[in-house]
Short mmCIF file of C-alpha atoms in Angstrom, two decimals:
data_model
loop_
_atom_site.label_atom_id
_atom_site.label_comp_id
_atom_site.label_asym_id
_atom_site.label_seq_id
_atom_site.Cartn_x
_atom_site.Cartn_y
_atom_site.Cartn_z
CA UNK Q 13 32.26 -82.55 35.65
CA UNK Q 14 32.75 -80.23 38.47
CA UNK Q 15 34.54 -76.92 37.57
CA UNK Q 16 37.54 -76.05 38.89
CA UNK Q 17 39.90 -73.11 38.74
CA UNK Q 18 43.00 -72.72 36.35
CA UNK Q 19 44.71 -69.99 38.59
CA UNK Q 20 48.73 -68.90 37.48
CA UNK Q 21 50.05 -66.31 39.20
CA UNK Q 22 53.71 -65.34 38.51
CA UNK Q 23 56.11 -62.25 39.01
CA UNK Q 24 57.36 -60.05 36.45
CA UNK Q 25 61.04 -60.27 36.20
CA UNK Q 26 61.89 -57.04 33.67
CA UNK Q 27 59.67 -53.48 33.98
CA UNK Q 28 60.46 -51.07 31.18
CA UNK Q 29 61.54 -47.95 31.74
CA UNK Q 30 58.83 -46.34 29.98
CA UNK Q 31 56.02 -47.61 31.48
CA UNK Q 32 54.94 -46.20 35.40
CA UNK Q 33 56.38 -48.70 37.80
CA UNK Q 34 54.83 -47.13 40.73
CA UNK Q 35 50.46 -47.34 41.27
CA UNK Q 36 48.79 -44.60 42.57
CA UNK Q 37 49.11 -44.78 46.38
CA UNK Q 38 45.36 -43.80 46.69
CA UNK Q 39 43.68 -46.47 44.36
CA UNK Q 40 44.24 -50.12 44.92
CA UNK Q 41 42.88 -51.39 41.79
CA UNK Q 42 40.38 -53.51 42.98
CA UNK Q 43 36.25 -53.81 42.73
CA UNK Q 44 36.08 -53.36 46.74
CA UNK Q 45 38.22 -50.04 46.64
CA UNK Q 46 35.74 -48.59 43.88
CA UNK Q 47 32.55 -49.31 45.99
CA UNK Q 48 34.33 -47.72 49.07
CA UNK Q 49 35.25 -44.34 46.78
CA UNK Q 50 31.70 -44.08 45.75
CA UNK Q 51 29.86 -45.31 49.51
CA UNK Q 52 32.28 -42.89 51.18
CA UNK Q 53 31.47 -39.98 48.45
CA UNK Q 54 35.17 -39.55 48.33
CA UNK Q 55 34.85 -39.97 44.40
CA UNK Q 56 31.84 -40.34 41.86
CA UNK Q 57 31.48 -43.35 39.04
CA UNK Q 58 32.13 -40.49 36.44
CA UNK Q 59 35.68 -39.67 38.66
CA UNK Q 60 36.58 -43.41 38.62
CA UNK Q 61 36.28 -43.77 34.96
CA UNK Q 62 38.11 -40.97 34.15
CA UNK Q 63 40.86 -41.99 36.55
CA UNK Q 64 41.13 -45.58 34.08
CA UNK Q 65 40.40 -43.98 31.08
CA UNK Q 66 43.19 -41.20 31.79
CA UNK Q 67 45.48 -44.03 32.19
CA UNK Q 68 45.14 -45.88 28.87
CA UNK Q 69 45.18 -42.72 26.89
CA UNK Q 70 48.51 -41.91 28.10
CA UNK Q 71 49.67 -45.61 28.22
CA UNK Q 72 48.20 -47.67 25.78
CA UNK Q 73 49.69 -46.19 22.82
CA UNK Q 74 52.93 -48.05 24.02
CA UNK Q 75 50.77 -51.10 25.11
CA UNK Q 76 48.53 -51.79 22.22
CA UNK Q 77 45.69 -53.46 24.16
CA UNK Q 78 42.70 -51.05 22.93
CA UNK Q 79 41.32 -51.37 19.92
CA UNK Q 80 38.12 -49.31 20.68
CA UNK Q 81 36.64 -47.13 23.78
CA UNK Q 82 32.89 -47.03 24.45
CA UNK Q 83 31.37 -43.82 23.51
CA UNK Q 84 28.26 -44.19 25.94
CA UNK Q 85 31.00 -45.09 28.88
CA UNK Q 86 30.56 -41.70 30.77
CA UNK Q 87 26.76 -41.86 30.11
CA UNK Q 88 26.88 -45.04 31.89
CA UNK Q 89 28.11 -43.92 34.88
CA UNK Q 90 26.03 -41.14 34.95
CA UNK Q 91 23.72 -42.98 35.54
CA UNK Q 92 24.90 -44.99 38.25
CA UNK Q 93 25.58 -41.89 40.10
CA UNK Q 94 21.86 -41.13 39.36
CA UNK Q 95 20.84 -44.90 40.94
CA UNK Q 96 23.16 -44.51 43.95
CA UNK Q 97 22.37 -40.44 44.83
CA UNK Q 98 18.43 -41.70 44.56
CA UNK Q 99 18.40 -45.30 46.30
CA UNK Q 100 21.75 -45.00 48.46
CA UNK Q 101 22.53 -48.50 47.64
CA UNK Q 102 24.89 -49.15 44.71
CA UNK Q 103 23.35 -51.64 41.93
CA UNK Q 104 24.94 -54.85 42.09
CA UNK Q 105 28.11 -56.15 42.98
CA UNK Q 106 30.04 -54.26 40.25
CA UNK Q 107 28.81 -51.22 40.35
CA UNK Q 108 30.99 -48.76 38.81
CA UNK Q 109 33.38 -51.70 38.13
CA UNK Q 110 35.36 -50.64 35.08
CA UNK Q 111 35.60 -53.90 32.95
CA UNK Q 112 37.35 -54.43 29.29
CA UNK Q 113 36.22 -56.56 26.77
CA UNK Q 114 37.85 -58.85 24.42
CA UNK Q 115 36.63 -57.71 20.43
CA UNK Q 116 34.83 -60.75 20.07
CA UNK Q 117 32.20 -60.24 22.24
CA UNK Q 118 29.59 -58.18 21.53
CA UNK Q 119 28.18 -54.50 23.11
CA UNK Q 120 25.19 -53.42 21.76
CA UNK Q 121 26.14 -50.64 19.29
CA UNK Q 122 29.90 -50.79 19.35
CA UNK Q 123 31.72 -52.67 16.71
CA UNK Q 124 32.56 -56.45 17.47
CA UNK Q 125 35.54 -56.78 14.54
CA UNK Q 126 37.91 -59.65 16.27
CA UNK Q 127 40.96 -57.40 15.34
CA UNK Q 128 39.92 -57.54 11.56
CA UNK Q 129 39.15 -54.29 9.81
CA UNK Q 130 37.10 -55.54 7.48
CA UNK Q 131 34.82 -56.37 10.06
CA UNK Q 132 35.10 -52.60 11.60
CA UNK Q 133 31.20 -51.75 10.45
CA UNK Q 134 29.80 -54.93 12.10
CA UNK Q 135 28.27 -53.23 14.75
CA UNK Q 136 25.58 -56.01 17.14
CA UNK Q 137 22.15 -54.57 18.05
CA UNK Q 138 22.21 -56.43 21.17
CA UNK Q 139 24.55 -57.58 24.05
CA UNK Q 140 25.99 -60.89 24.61
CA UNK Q 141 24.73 -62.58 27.89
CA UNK Q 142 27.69 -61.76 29.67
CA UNK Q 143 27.72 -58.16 29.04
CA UNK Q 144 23.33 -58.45 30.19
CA UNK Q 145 24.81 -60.03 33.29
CA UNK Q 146 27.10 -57.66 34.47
CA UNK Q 147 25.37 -54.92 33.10
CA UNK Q 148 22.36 -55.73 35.97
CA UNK Q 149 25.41 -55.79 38.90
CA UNK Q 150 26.24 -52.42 37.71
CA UNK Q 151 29.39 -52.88 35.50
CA UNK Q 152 31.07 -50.26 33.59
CA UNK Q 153 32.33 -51.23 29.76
CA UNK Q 154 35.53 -49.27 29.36
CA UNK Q 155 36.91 -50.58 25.48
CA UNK Q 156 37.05 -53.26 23.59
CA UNK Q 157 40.56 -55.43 24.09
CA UNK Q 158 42.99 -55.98 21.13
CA UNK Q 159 43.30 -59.98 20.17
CA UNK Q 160 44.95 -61.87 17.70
CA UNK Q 161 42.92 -61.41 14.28
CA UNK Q 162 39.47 -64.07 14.99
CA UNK Q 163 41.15 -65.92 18.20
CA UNK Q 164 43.57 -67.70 16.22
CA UNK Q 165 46.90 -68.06 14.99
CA UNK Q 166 50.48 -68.40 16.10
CA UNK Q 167 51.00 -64.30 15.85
CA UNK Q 168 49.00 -62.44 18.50
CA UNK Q 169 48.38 -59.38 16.32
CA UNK Q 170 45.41 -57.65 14.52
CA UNK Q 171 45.05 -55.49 11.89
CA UNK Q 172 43.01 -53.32 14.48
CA UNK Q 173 45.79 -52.09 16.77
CA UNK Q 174 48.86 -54.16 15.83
CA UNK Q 175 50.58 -56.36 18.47
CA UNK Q 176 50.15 -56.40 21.62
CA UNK Q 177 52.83 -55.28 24.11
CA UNK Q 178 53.58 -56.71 27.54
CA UNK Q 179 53.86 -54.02 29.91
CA UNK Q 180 56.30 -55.77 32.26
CA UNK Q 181 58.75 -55.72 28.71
CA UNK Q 182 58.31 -54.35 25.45
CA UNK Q 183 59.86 -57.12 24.00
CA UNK Q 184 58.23 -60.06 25.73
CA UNK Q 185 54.96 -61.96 24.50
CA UNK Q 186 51.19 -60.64 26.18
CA UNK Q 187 50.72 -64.52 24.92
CA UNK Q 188 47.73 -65.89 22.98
CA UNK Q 189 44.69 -64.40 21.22
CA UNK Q 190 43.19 -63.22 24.80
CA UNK Q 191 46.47 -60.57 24.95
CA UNK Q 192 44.78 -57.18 24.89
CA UNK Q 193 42.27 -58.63 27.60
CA UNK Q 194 45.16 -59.41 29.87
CA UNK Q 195 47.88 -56.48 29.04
CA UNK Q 196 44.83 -53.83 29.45
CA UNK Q 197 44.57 -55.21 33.20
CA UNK Q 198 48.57 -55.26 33.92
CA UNK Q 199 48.86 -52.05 32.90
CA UNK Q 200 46.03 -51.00 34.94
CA UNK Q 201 43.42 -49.63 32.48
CA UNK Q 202 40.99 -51.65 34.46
CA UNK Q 203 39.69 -53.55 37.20
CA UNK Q 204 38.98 -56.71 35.24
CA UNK Q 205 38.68 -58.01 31.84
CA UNK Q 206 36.96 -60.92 29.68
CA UNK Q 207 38.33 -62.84 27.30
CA UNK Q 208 37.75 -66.01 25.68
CA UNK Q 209 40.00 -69.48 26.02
CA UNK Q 210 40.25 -72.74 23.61
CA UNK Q 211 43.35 -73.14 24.01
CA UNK Q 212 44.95 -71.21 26.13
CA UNK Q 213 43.97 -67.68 25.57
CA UNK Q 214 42.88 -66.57 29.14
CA UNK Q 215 45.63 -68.95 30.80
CA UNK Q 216 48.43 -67.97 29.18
CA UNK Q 217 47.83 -64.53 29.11
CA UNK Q 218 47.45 -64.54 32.86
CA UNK Q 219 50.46 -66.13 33.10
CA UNK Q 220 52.53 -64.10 30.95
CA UNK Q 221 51.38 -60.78 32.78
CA UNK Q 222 51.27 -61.66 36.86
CA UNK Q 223 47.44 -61.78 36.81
CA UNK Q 224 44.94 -64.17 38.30
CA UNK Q 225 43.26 -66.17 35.57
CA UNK Q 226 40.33 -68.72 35.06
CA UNK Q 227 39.45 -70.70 32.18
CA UNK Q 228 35.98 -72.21 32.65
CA UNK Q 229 34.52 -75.58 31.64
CA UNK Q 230 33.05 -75.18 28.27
CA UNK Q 231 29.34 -73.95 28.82
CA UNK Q 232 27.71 -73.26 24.91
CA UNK Q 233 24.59 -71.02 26.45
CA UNK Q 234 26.92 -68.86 28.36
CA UNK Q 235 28.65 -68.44 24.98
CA UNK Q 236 25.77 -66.06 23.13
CA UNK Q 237 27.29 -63.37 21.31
CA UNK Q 238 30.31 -64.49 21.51
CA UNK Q 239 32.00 -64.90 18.04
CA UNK Q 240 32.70 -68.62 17.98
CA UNK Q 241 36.31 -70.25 16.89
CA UNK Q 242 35.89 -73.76 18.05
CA UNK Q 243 32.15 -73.98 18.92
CA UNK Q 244 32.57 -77.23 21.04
CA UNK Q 245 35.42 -76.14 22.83
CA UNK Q 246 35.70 -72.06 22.98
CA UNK Q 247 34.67 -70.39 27.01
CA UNK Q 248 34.62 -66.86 28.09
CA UNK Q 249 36.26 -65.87 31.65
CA UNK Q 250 37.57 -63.08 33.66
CA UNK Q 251 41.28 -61.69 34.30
CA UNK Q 252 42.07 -59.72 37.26
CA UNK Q 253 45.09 -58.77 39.43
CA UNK Q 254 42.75 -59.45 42.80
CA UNK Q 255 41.49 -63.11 42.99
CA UNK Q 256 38.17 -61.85 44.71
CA UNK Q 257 37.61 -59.91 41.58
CA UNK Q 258 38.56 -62.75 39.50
CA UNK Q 259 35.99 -64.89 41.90
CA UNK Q 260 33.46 -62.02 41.75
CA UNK Q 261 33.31 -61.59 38.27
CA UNK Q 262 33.02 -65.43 37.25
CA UNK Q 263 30.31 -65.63 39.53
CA UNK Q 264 27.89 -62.85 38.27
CA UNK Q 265 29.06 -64.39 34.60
CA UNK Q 266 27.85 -67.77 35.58
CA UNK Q 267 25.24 -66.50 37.49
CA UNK Q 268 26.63 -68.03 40.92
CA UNK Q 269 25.25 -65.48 43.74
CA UNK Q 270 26.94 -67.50 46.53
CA UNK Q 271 30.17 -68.69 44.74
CA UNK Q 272 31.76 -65.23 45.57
CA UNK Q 273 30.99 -64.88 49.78
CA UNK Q 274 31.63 -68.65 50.17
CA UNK Q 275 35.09 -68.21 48.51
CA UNK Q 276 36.64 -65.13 49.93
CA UNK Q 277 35.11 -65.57 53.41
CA UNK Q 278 36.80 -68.53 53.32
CA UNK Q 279 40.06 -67.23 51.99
CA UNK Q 280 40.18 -63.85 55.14
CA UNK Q 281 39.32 -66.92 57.36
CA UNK Q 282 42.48 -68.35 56.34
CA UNK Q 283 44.73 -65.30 56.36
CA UNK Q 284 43.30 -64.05 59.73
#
């Protein structure tokens, strides 16, 4: 079956007062503005994390998309900054790319608990394949995104954090279990995010919150450390506001080197 790309896109139409309707002027949000900060020494990886991590402090205890941060975040980017002051090249594609990831996918030595406290002490002793992938492009793991409790059910809530919030409106749905993964990038806490789709959960999410979204055909080796819901029919894809960070990040998931320049060449091409 050839793959193809579930992409909805639509416009908020209510902002609450309470959360900043107004981006910093000097950051554009995107995976292409990071690697110009850090090749024009204007800021380090340490100085772009903080920047993100800054802004879900203040804003996620409205939100509700975090259920955990990564301790070994900062030591992370130290050590990009160590790779890029040595080699003058950045790593990969993401480098320094600050990513969230939904809670039922595992980091190596962070808890993977699916929004269930019970399973707060399950912490994996190795990364799923999609976190090995980006890690060797030179991603940055920011937190762990709040979900409804093991992917499923009509109530997109967890024990971990509580409900998720839309930041467009307090009061309006973040939509399916894949909510924390999709609110933590609409409120800007992030560049991109994973999360996981069977039915629906990276779609509608994406939908819900005026972000580019892609829900890929089911692949099961792609789906290693991943905690399953529907083994046959569960996938793992990215949520951005920028379709070529949507684009970039499927392809290092799906390991798809050219899949990124053949797109967005394609789409200036068109817009020039």
């Amino acid at each position: 079956m050839t793959p193809f790309f579930y992409l909805l896109f639509s416009w908020p139409i209510f902002v609450v007062n309470s959360y900043p309707t107004k981006l910093d002027r000097n950051f554009k949000f995107s995976s292409a503005e990071v690697q110009n900060l850090i090749k024009n020494k204007n800021w380090s990886c340490k100085d772009i994390l903080k920047y993100f991590i800054d802004r879900a402090v203040k804003y996620d205890p409205i939100i509700r998309s975090i259920i955990s941060y990564n301790p070994k975040a900062f030591e992370r980017a130290q050590q990009l900054d160590e790779f890029y002051a040595k080699t003058g090249k950045v790593m990969g594609e993401m480098h320094c790319v600050p990513v969230i990831i939904k809670d039922n996918i595992d980091i190596q030595g962070i808890p993977t608990t699916a929004g269930v406290k019970a399973m707060r002490n399950m912490v994996p002793n190795k990364n799923a394949l999609v976190i090995e992938r980006m890690n060797q492009k030179g991603a940055v793991y920011l937190a762990k995104a709040n979900m409804a409790q093991l992917a499923a059910g009509s109530i997109f809530s967890s024990e971990q954090a509580g409900l998720c919030n839309n930041p467009y409106n307090l009061n309006r749905t973040c939509s399916a279990s894949s909510s924390g993964s999709g609110a933590s990038i609409a409120a800007g806490f992030a560049v991109v995010s994973l999360g996981t789709d069977t039915g629906g959960s990276i779609i509608g999410p994406a939908s819900s919150m005026a972000l580019w979204g892609y829900r890929p055909p089911h692949n099961s080796e792609i789906l290693n450390g991943i905690l399953p819901l529907e083994s046959k029919a569960d996938t793992v894809g990215p949520m951005a506001r920028n379709l070529d960070d949507l684009v970039l990040t499927h392809s290092v998931l799906y390991n798809l080197p050219t899949l990124y320049s053949n797109i967005v060449q394609k789409i200036l091409k068109k817009a020039h």
